[in-house]
């Protein structure tokens, strides 16, 4: 499978925060979920890819081309939905069509107008007067009306009610039906990803702490639950992170099949991304 | 880039009634002799284009625009071009108004005078824009506003002193005054347009490093 994004040794330094050094490959035709706490570096990474901020070190290739040198070409094929970043509030919904026609070579007014109708977005309203859900839908249809190959979405579902969220996720599922299409989606609402993401990339404090396919995660990762006395009997190298509760312990493991055989008397629960995230960030480490 | 110019013009259109109302009042005041017509022109050009920057900042539009094809370059190009288009439109409106009013008042039209007034107002506006844009492209509209206002006061202060000093020095030098008085009609526009072009390249450079 070809890589749609290739990131090597990426470093971006701020006074109080450092992203990287970071390597990441994103295969084409897949949905990649970028998860992590607020402030972990998800948005910084996305901004580096889009050149909104300048990287300090490393290289970023999108569609096999350097993202700075071939910026114009690359961005023709990218659709974006960014957190709190959009057209000025005073712009009317229908104006977006007029403006984008003069920006993307492949902008398709018919498609855009059809989406506006399908999602019942008022054409003459100014952006300021749209509800949060409506605005998010507008941002998404603006991002896909020039038939991009790659969608980059930063927190596209945060702050939306469950109905709108499922509508929004449906748009993404439609988009990904085309096998050439890919989505890079950052979110802290991890449940969105459990059903749709092919690969999960977990960023913590500016570094990638986990980069696995969803199937790999579901098959190999789990939570072993045991009482406190039993905890000491567990081989330290089997423990990725753990949390001691009042009566029992929750241990994050990454080789479920072996662990089942090794500790037959323990229960191993399936893990959700949320639990995984919390255990990796907040859980205690053995070494 | 055409899209970004359209965006600026569409934003101005949203406030069309307000702008039109103020413009008419100012023009009436100007023709009643209470306000300088070239001030009205410069003021409107600068305020209207500055407002587009202020609206852009509301939704972090810059970051969005940069994510579009050739984003950074197009943002800078489009702002300079939008300004020129706006100036052209305002120029036509103000000129037509001038002609109508002067005909109504005196029964004749001072074409040449009107042309000179508009021409030099346009140059003055270009100079203001030339200093304003790099500051906004470097610091953004919030910080930029403070810097621009300080710059305007500082500039008027320095220019007054410089003019005094220059008059003292150059009144004795006949060659210089002769040169100026002979070629000022070409020199002044050339210098102004030159500054405008230099300002464009500085903005381009500053904006290429700006982060959002």
Coordinates of C-alpha atoms in Angstrom, one line a residue:
Chain A
X1 CA 0.0 0.0 0.0
X2 CA 1.3 3.4 -0.9
X3 CA 1.7 6.1 1.7
X4 CA -0.3 9.2 1.3
X5 CA 1.7 11.0 4.0
X6 CA 5.3 10.3 5.1
X7 CA 6.7 12.1 8.0
X8 CA 10.3 11.7 9.0
X9 CA 12.1 13.1 12.1
X10 CA 9.6 15.9 12.4
X11 CA 10.4 18.4 15.1
X12 CA 8.6 21.6 16.1
X13 CA 9.8 23.5 19.1
X14 CA 7.9 26.1 21.2
X15 CA 9.0 27.6 24.4
X16 CA 6.9 25.3 26.5
X17 CA 6.2 22.5 24.2
X18 CA 8.1 20.2 21.7
X19 CA 6.6 18.0 19.1
X20 CA 8.8 15.1 18.0
X21 CA 11.1 13.9 16.8
X22 CA 8.3 12.0 15.1
X23 CA 8.0 9.5 12.3
X24 CA 4.6 8.6 10.8
X25 CA 3.4 6.9 7.6
X26 CA -0.2 7.1 6.6
X27 CA -1.3 4.5 4.0
X28 CA -3.6 5.6 1.3
X29 CA -7.2 4.4 1.3
X30 CA -7.6 4.3 5.1
X31 CA -8.9 6.3 8.0
X32 CA -6.3 7.2 10.5
X33 CA -7.3 8.3 13.9
X34 CA -5.1 10.7 15.8
X35 CA -5.8 10.5 19.5
X36 CA -4.4 12.2 22.5
X37 CA -5.1 14.6 25.3
X38 CA -5.8 18.3 24.6
X39 CA -2.5 19.9 24.1
X40 CA -0.7 16.6 23.3
X41 CA 0.4 17.9 19.8
X42 CA -2.4 16.6 17.5
X43 CA -3.2 20.1 16.1
X44 CA 0.5 21.0 15.9
X45 CA 1.1 17.9 13.8
X46 CA -1.8 18.7 11.5
X47 CA -0.6 22.4 11.2
X48 CA 2.9 21.2 10.3
X49 CA 1.4 19.0 7.5
X50 CA -0.6 21.9 6.2
X51 CA 2.3 24.4 6.5
X52 CA 0.2 26.6 8.8
X53 CA 3.3 26.5 11.0
X54 CA 6.9 25.9 9.9
X55 CA 8.6 22.8 11.1
X56 CA 12.0 23.1 12.7
X57 CA 13.5 19.8 11.5
X58 CA 12.6 16.8 9.4
X59 CA 10.6 16.2 6.3
X60 CA 6.9 15.8 5.4
X61 CA 5.8 14.3 2.1
X62 CA 2.2 14.3 1.0
X63 CA 1.3 12.3 -2.1
X64 CA 5.0 11.5 -2.3
X65 CA 5.9 15.2 -2.7
X66 CA 7.5 17.6 -0.2
X67 CA 4.8 19.6 1.4
X68 CA 6.5 22.9 1.1
X69 CA 8.0 22.7 -2.4
X70 CA 4.8 21.4 -4.0
X71 CA 2.4 23.1 -1.7
X72 CA 0.1 24.3 -4.5
X73 CA -0.3 20.9 -6.1
X74 CA -0.7 19.0 -2.9
X75 CA -3.4 21.3 -1.5
X76 CA -5.5 20.9 -4.6
X77 CA -6.2 17.4 -3.4
X78 CA -6.6 18.0 0.3
X79 CA -9.9 18.9 2.1
X80 CA -9.7 20.5 5.5
X81 CA -11.9 20.8 8.5
X82 CA -10.0 22.6 11.3
X83 CA -11.0 23.4 14.9
X84 CA -12.2 27.0 15.1
X85 CA -10.7 27.9 11.8
X86 CA -13.0 28.8 8.9
X87 CA -14.4 31.6 6.7
X88 CA -15.0 35.0 8.3
X89 CA -18.3 35.1 10.1
X90 CA -19.7 37.8 7.9
X91 CA -19.6 35.6 4.8
X92 CA -22.9 34.2 3.5
X93 CA -23.2 30.4 3.0
X94 CA -23.7 30.8 -0.8
X95 CA -20.6 33.1 -1.1
X96 CA -18.4 30.1 -0.2
X97 CA -19.3 28.6 -3.6
X98 CA -18.3 31.9 -5.4
X99 CA -15.0 32.1 -3.5
X100 CA -14.0 28.5 -3.8
X101 CA -14.6 28.5 -7.6
X102 CA -11.7 30.9 -7.7
X103 CA -9.5 28.8 -5.6
X104 CA -9.7 25.1 -6.4
X105 CA -9.4 23.9 -10.0
X106 CA -11.7 21.0 -9.3
X107 CA -14.3 22.9 -7.3
X108 CA -17.7 21.5 -8.1
X109 CA -20.6 24.0 -7.6
X110 CA -23.3 21.5 -8.3
X111 CA -22.0 19.1 -5.7
X112 CA -21.7 21.9 -3.2
X113 CA -25.2 23.1 -3.8
X114 CA -26.6 19.6 -3.6
X115 CA -25.0 19.1 -0.2
X116 CA -26.4 22.4 1.0
X117 CA -29.8 21.1 0.0
X118 CA -29.3 17.7 1.5
X119 CA -28.2 19.1 4.8
X120 CA -30.8 21.9 4.7
X121 CA -28.3 24.7 5.1
X122 CA -29.7 28.1 4.5
X123 CA -27.9 29.6 1.5
X124 CA -28.4 33.2 2.4
X125 CA -27.5 33.0 6.1
X126 CA -24.2 34.5 7.2
X127 CA -21.9 32.0 8.9
X128 CA -22.2 33.8 12.3
X129 CA -25.9 32.9 12.4
X130 CA -25.5 29.2 11.9
X131 CA -25.8 26.8 14.8
X132 CA -22.7 24.9 15.8
X133 CA -23.9 21.7 14.1
X134 CA -24.9 23.5 10.9
X135 CA -21.6 25.3 10.8
X136 CA -19.7 22.0 11.2
X137 CA -21.7 20.4 8.4
X138 CA -20.9 23.5 6.2
X139 CA -17.2 23.1 7.0
X140 CA -17.3 19.5 6.0
X141 CA -19.1 19.9 2.7
X142 CA -16.8 22.8 1.9
X143 CA -13.9 20.4 2.5
X144 CA -15.2 17.7 0.1
X145 CA -16.8 19.7 -2.8
X146 CA -13.5 19.8 -4.8
X147 CA -13.2 15.9 -4.6
X148 CA -10.0 15.8 -2.6
X149 CA -8.1 12.6 -2.1
X150 CA -7.2 13.3 1.5
X151 CA -9.3 14.8 4.2
X152 CA -7.6 16.3 7.2
X153 CA -9.9 16.8 10.1
X154 CA -9.1 18.3 13.4
X155 CA -11.7 17.6 16.1
X156 CA -14.5 17.5 13.5
X157 CA -17.1 16.2 16.0
X158 CA -16.2 18.0 19.2
X159 CA -19.1 19.9 20.7
X160 CA -21.7 18.3 18.5
X161 CA -24.9 16.5 19.7
X162 CA -25.1 12.7 19.0
X163 CA -27.5 13.1 16.1
X164 CA -25.3 15.6 14.2
X165 CA -22.2 13.6 15.1
X166 CA -23.6 10.5 13.5
X167 CA -24.6 12.5 10.4
X168 CA -21.1 13.9 10.2
X169 CA -19.5 10.4 10.6
X170 CA -21.8 9.2 7.9
X171 CA -20.4 11.8 5.5
X172 CA -16.9 10.5 6.2
X173 CA -18.0 6.9 5.6
X174 CA -19.4 7.9 2.2
X175 CA -16.2 9.8 1.4
X176 CA -14.1 6.8 2.2
X177 CA -16.1 4.5 -0.1
X178 CA -13.7 5.5 -2.9
X179 CA -10.7 3.3 -2.3
X180 CA -8.2 6.1 -3.2
X181 CA -9.6 8.4 -0.5
X182 CA -8.0 8.7 2.9
X183 CA -8.9 10.5 6.1
X184 CA -6.6 11.8 8.8
X185 CA -8.8 12.5 11.8
X186 CA -7.8 14.0 15.1
X187 CA -10.1 13.7 18.0
X188 CA -10.3 13.2 21.7
X189 CA -13.7 11.6 21.4
X190 CA -12.3 8.2 20.9
X191 CA -15.5 6.3 20.6
X192 CA -15.9 7.9 17.1
X193 CA -12.9 6.1 16.0
X194 CA -13.6 2.7 17.3
X195 CA -15.9 1.9 14.4
X196 CA -14.4 3.8 11.6
X197 CA -10.6 4.0 12.0
X198 CA -8.2 1.6 10.3
X199 CA -5.2 2.8 12.2
X200 CA -4.8 4.5 15.5
X201 CA -2.0 6.9 16.2
X202 CA -1.7 8.0 19.8
X203 CA 0.2 11.2 20.6
X204 CA 1.2 12.1 24.2
X205 CA 3.4 15.1 25.1
X206 CA 4.4 15.6 21.6
X207 CA 5.5 12.1 20.9
X208 CA 3.9 9.1 19.3
X209 CA 3.4 6.5 22.0
X210 CA 1.3 4.1 19.9
X211 CA 0.9 3.5 16.2
X212 CA -1.1 0.4 15.5
X213 CA -3.9 -0.9 13.2
X214 CA -7.3 -1.1 14.9
X215 CA -7.4 -4.9 14.5
X216 CA -4.0 -5.2 16.1
X217 CA -5.2 -3.1 19.0
X218 CA -8.4 -5.1 19.5
X219 CA -6.7 -8.4 19.1
X220 CA -3.6 -7.9 21.2
X221 CA -4.4 -5.2 23.8
X222 CA -6.6 -5.8 26.8
X223 CA -7.1 -5.0 30.5
X224 CA -6.1 -7.7 32.9
X225 CA -8.1 -7.5 36.1
X226 CA -6.8 -9.1 39.3
X227 CA -6.7 -8.5 43.0
X228 CA -3.9 -6.6 44.7
X229 CA -2.1 -9.6 46.0
X230 CA -2.0 -11.3 42.7
X231 CA -0.4 -8.2 41.1
X232 CA 3.0 -9.1 42.5
X233 CA 2.9 -12.5 40.8
X234 CA 2.6 -10.9 37.4
X235 CA 5.7 -10.7 35.3
X236 CA 6.8 -7.1 35.2
X237 CA 7.6 -7.2 31.5
X238 CA 4.0 -8.1 30.8
X239 CA 2.8 -4.9 32.3
X240 CA 2.5 -1.8 30.0
X241 CA 0.8 0.3 32.6
X242 CA -1.4 -0.3 35.6
X243 CA -3.9 1.3 37.9
X244 CA -4.5 0.2 41.4
X245 CA -8.1 0.6 42.6
X246 CA -9.4 0.0 46.1
X247 CA -9.7 -3.7 45.8
X248 CA -8.3 -4.7 42.4
X249 CA -5.8 -3.7 39.8
X250 CA -6.2 -3.0 36.1
X251 CA -3.2 -3.8 34.0
X252 CA -2.8 -2.8 30.4
X253 CA -1.3 -5.7 28.4
X254 CA -0.4 -5.9 24.7
X255 CA -0.2 -9.7 24.0
X256 CA -3.6 -11.0 25.0
X257 CA -3.2 -14.5 23.6
X258 CA -0.1 -15.3 25.6
X259 CA -1.3 -13.6 28.7
X260 CA -4.5 -15.7 28.7
X261 CA -2.4 -18.8 28.8
X262 CA 0.1 -17.5 31.3
X263 CA -2.5 -16.3 33.9
X264 CA -5.5 -18.6 33.2
X265 CA -7.2 -17.6 36.5
X266 CA -7.4 -13.9 35.5
X267 CA -10.1 -12.1 33.6
X268 CA -9.0 -10.2 30.5
X269 CA -11.4 -7.5 29.3
X270 CA -11.6 -6.0 25.9
X271 CA -10.2 -2.5 25.8
X272 CA -11.8 0.7 24.5
X273 CA -9.6 3.4 23.1
X274 CA -10.7 5.6 26.0
X275 CA -9.4 3.2 28.6
X276 CA -6.3 2.7 26.6
X277 CA -5.7 6.4 26.5
X278 CA -6.3 6.9 30.2
X279 CA -4.1 4.0 31.2
X280 CA -1.2 5.1 29.0
X281 CA -1.4 8.7 30.2
X282 CA -2.4 8.3 33.8
X283 CA -1.5 4.7 34.6
X284 CA 1.6 3.9 36.5
X285 CA 4.5 2.3 34.8
X286 CA 6.6 -0.5 36.2
X287 CA 9.9 0.7 34.9
Chain B
X1 CA -6.2 34.0 -5.8
X2 CA -9.3 35.3 -7.6
X3 CA -11.4 33.6 -4.9
X4 CA -9.7 35.5 -2.1
X5 CA -10.2 38.8 -3.9
X6 CA -13.9 37.9 -4.3
X7 CA -14.0 37.1 -0.6
X8 CA -12.7 40.6 0.4
X9 CA -15.2 42.3 -2.0
X10 CA -18.1 40.1 -0.7
X11 CA -17.2 41.1 2.9
X12 CA -17.3 44.7 1.9
X13 CA -20.6 44.2 0.2
X14 CA -22.1 42.9 3.4
X15 CA -21.5 46.3 5.0
X16 CA -22.5 48.1 1.8
X17 CA -25.4 50.1 3.3
X18 CA -23.3 51.4 6.2
X19 CA -20.4 52.3 4.0
X20 CA -22.6 54.0 1.5
X21 CA -24.4 56.0 4.2
X22 CA -21.1 57.3 5.8
X23 CA -19.6 58.0 2.4
X24 CA -22.5 60.1 1.3
X25 CA -22.4 62.1 4.6
X26 CA -18.7 62.6 4.2
X27 CA -19.0 63.7 0.6
X28 CA -21.7 66.2 1.4
X29 CA -19.5 67.6 4.2
X30 CA -16.6 67.7 1.8
X31 CA -18.5 69.7 -0.8
X32 CA -19.9 72.0 1.9
X33 CA -16.2 72.8 2.5
X34 CA -16.1 71.1 5.9
X35 CA -14.0 68.2 4.9
X36 CA -11.2 67.4 2.6
X37 CA -12.2 65.2 -0.4
X38 CA -8.9 63.5 -0.6
X39 CA -9.1 62.7 3.1
X40 CA -12.5 61.1 2.5
X41 CA -11.0 58.9 -0.2
X42 CA -8.0 57.9 1.8
X43 CA -10.0 57.3 4.9
X44 CA -12.5 55.1 3.2
X45 CA -9.9 53.0 1.3
X46 CA -7.9 52.4 4.5
X47 CA -10.8 51.7 6.8
X48 CA -12.6 49.4 4.4
X49 CA -9.5 47.3 3.7
X50 CA -8.5 47.3 7.4
X51 CA -12.0 46.0 8.2
X52 CA -11.5 42.9 6.0
X53 CA -8.4 42.1 8.0
X54 CA -10.4 42.4 11.2
X55 CA -13.1 40.1 9.9
X56 CA -10.5 37.6 8.8
X57 CA -9.1 37.4 12.3
X58 CA -12.5 36.5 13.8
X59 CA -12.5 32.9 12.6
X60 CA -8.8 32.5 12.2
X61 CA -9.4 32.7 8.5
X62 CA -5.6 33.1 7.8
X63 CA -4.9 29.5 8.9
X64 CA -7.7 28.3 6.6
X65 CA -6.5 30.4 3.7
X66 CA -3.0 29.1 4.1
X67 CA -4.3 25.5 3.9
X68 CA -5.8 26.3 0.5
X69 CA -3.6 25.9 -2.7
X70 CA -0.7 28.4 -2.7
X71 CA -2.3 29.9 0.4
X72 CA 0.4 32.2 1.8
X73 CA 1.2 33.8 -1.5
X74 CA -2.4 34.2 -2.5
X75 CA -3.4 35.9 0.8
X76 CA -0.8 38.6 0.3
X77 CA -1.4 39.0 -3.5
X78 CA -5.1 39.2 -3.0
X79 CA -5.0 41.8 -0.2
X80 CA -2.8 44.2 -2.4
X81 CA -5.0 43.6 -5.4
X82 CA -8.3 44.0 -3.4
X83 CA -6.9 47.3 -2.2
X84 CA -6.2 48.5 -5.7
X85 CA -9.7 47.4 -6.9
X86 CA -11.3 49.1 -4.0
X87 CA -9.3 52.3 -4.7
X88 CA -10.4 52.2 -8.3
X89 CA -14.1 51.8 -7.4
X90 CA -13.9 54.6 -4.8
X91 CA -12.0 56.8 -7.2
X92 CA -14.8 56.5 -9.8
X93 CA -17.5 57.1 -7.2
X94 CA -15.8 60.1 -5.6
X95 CA -14.9 61.6 -9.0
X96 CA -18.5 61.3 -10.3
X97 CA -19.7 63.0 -7.1
X98 CA -17.1 65.7 -7.5
X99 CA -18.2 66.4 -11.1
X100 CA -21.9 66.5 -10.3
X101 CA -21.5 68.8 -7.3
X102 CA -19.0 71.1 -9.0
X103 CA -21.4 71.4 -12.0
X104 CA -24.3 72.0 -9.7
X105 CA -22.4 74.7 -7.9
X106 CA -20.6 76.5 -10.6
X107 CA -22.1 75.3 -13.9
X108 CA -18.8 74.1 -15.1
X109 CA -16.5 71.2 -14.3
X110 CA -12.9 71.4 -13.2
X111 CA -11.8 68.1 -14.8
X112 CA -8.1 68.7 -14.4
X113 CA -8.4 69.8 -10.8
X114 CA -10.5 66.8 -9.9
X115 CA -8.1 64.5 -11.7
X116 CA -5.1 65.9 -9.7
X117 CA -6.9 65.6 -6.4
X118 CA -7.9 62.0 -7.0
X119 CA -4.4 61.1 -8.4
X120 CA -2.5 62.5 -5.4
X121 CA -5.1 61.1 -3.0
X122 CA -4.6 57.6 -4.5
X123 CA -0.8 58.0 -4.1
X124 CA -1.2 59.0 -0.5
X125 CA -3.4 56.1 0.1
X126 CA -0.9 53.7 -1.4
X127 CA 1.7 55.1 1.0
X128 CA -0.5 54.5 4.0
X129 CA -1.3 51.0 2.8
X130 CA 2.4 50.3 2.0
X131 CA 3.3 50.9 5.6
X132 CA 0.2 49.3 7.1
X133 CA 0.2 45.9 5.3
X134 CA 3.6 44.6 6.3
X135 CA 2.8 45.5 9.9
X136 CA -0.5 43.5 9.8
X137 CA 1.1 40.6 7.9
X138 CA 3.8 40.4 10.5
X139 CA 1.9 41.1 13.8
X140 CA -1.8 40.4 12.9
X141 CA -4.6 42.9 13.1
X142 CA -4.8 43.1 16.9
X143 CA -1.2 44.0 17.7
X144 CA -0.9 45.6 14.3
X145 CA -3.6 48.1 15.1
X146 CA -1.6 49.5 18.0
X147 CA 1.6 49.6 16.0
X148 CA 0.0 51.3 13.0
X149 CA -1.6 54.0 15.1
X150 CA 1.8 54.7 16.8
X151 CA 3.5 54.7 13.4
X152 CA 1.0 57.2 12.0
X153 CA 1.6 59.6 14.8
X154 CA 5.4 59.1 14.8
X155 CA 5.4 59.4 11.0
X156 CA 3.5 62.7 11.0
X157 CA 5.9 64.0 13.7
X158 CA 9.0 62.9 11.9
X159 CA 7.8 64.2 8.5
X160 CA 7.1 67.7 10.0
X161 CA 10.6 67.9 11.4
X162 CA 12.2 66.4 8.3
X163 CA 10.3 68.9 6.1
X164 CA 11.5 71.8 8.2
X165 CA 15.1 70.6 8.1
X166 CA 14.9 69.8 4.4
X167 CA 13.5 73.3 3.6
X168 CA 16.3 74.9 5.6
X169 CA 19.0 72.9 3.8
X170 CA 17.6 72.8 0.3
X171 CA 16.4 76.4 -0.1
X172 CA 20.1 77.2 -0.3
X173 CA 20.7 74.5 -2.9
X174 CA 19.3 75.7 -6.2
X175 CA 20.2 72.5 -8.1
X176 CA 18.0 70.3 -5.9
X177 CA 15.0 72.6 -5.8
X178 CA 15.2 73.1 -9.5
X179 CA 15.4 69.3 -10.0
X180 CA 12.4 68.7 -7.8
X181 CA 10.3 71.4 -9.3
X182 CA 11.0 70.2 -12.8
X183 CA 10.4 66.5 -12.3
X184 CA 8.1 66.3 -9.3
X185 CA 5.1 65.2 -11.5
X186 CA 7.0 62.1 -12.4
X187 CA 9.1 61.7 -9.3
X188 CA 6.3 61.6 -6.7
X189 CA 4.2 58.9 -8.4
X190 CA 7.3 56.9 -9.1
X191 CA 8.5 57.0 -5.5
X192 CA 5.0 56.2 -4.2
X193 CA 4.5 53.2 -6.6
X194 CA 8.0 52.1 -5.8
X195 CA 7.3 52.1 -2.0
X196 CA 4.0 50.2 -2.7
X197 CA 5.9 47.5 -4.6
X198 CA 8.6 47.2 -2.0
X199 CA 6.0 46.9 0.6
X200 CA 4.4 44.0 -1.3
X201 CA 7.7 42.1 -1.3
X202 CA 8.3 42.8 2.4
X203 CA 4.8 41.5 3.2
X204 CA 5.3 38.4 1.1
X205 CA 8.5 37.7 3.0
X206 CA 7.0 38.4 6.5
X207 CA 3.9 36.4 5.8
X208 CA 5.8 33.3 4.6
X209 CA 7.2 33.0 8.2
X210 CA 4.0 33.8 10.0
X211 CA 2.5 31.0 12.1
X212 CA -1.1 30.5 13.2

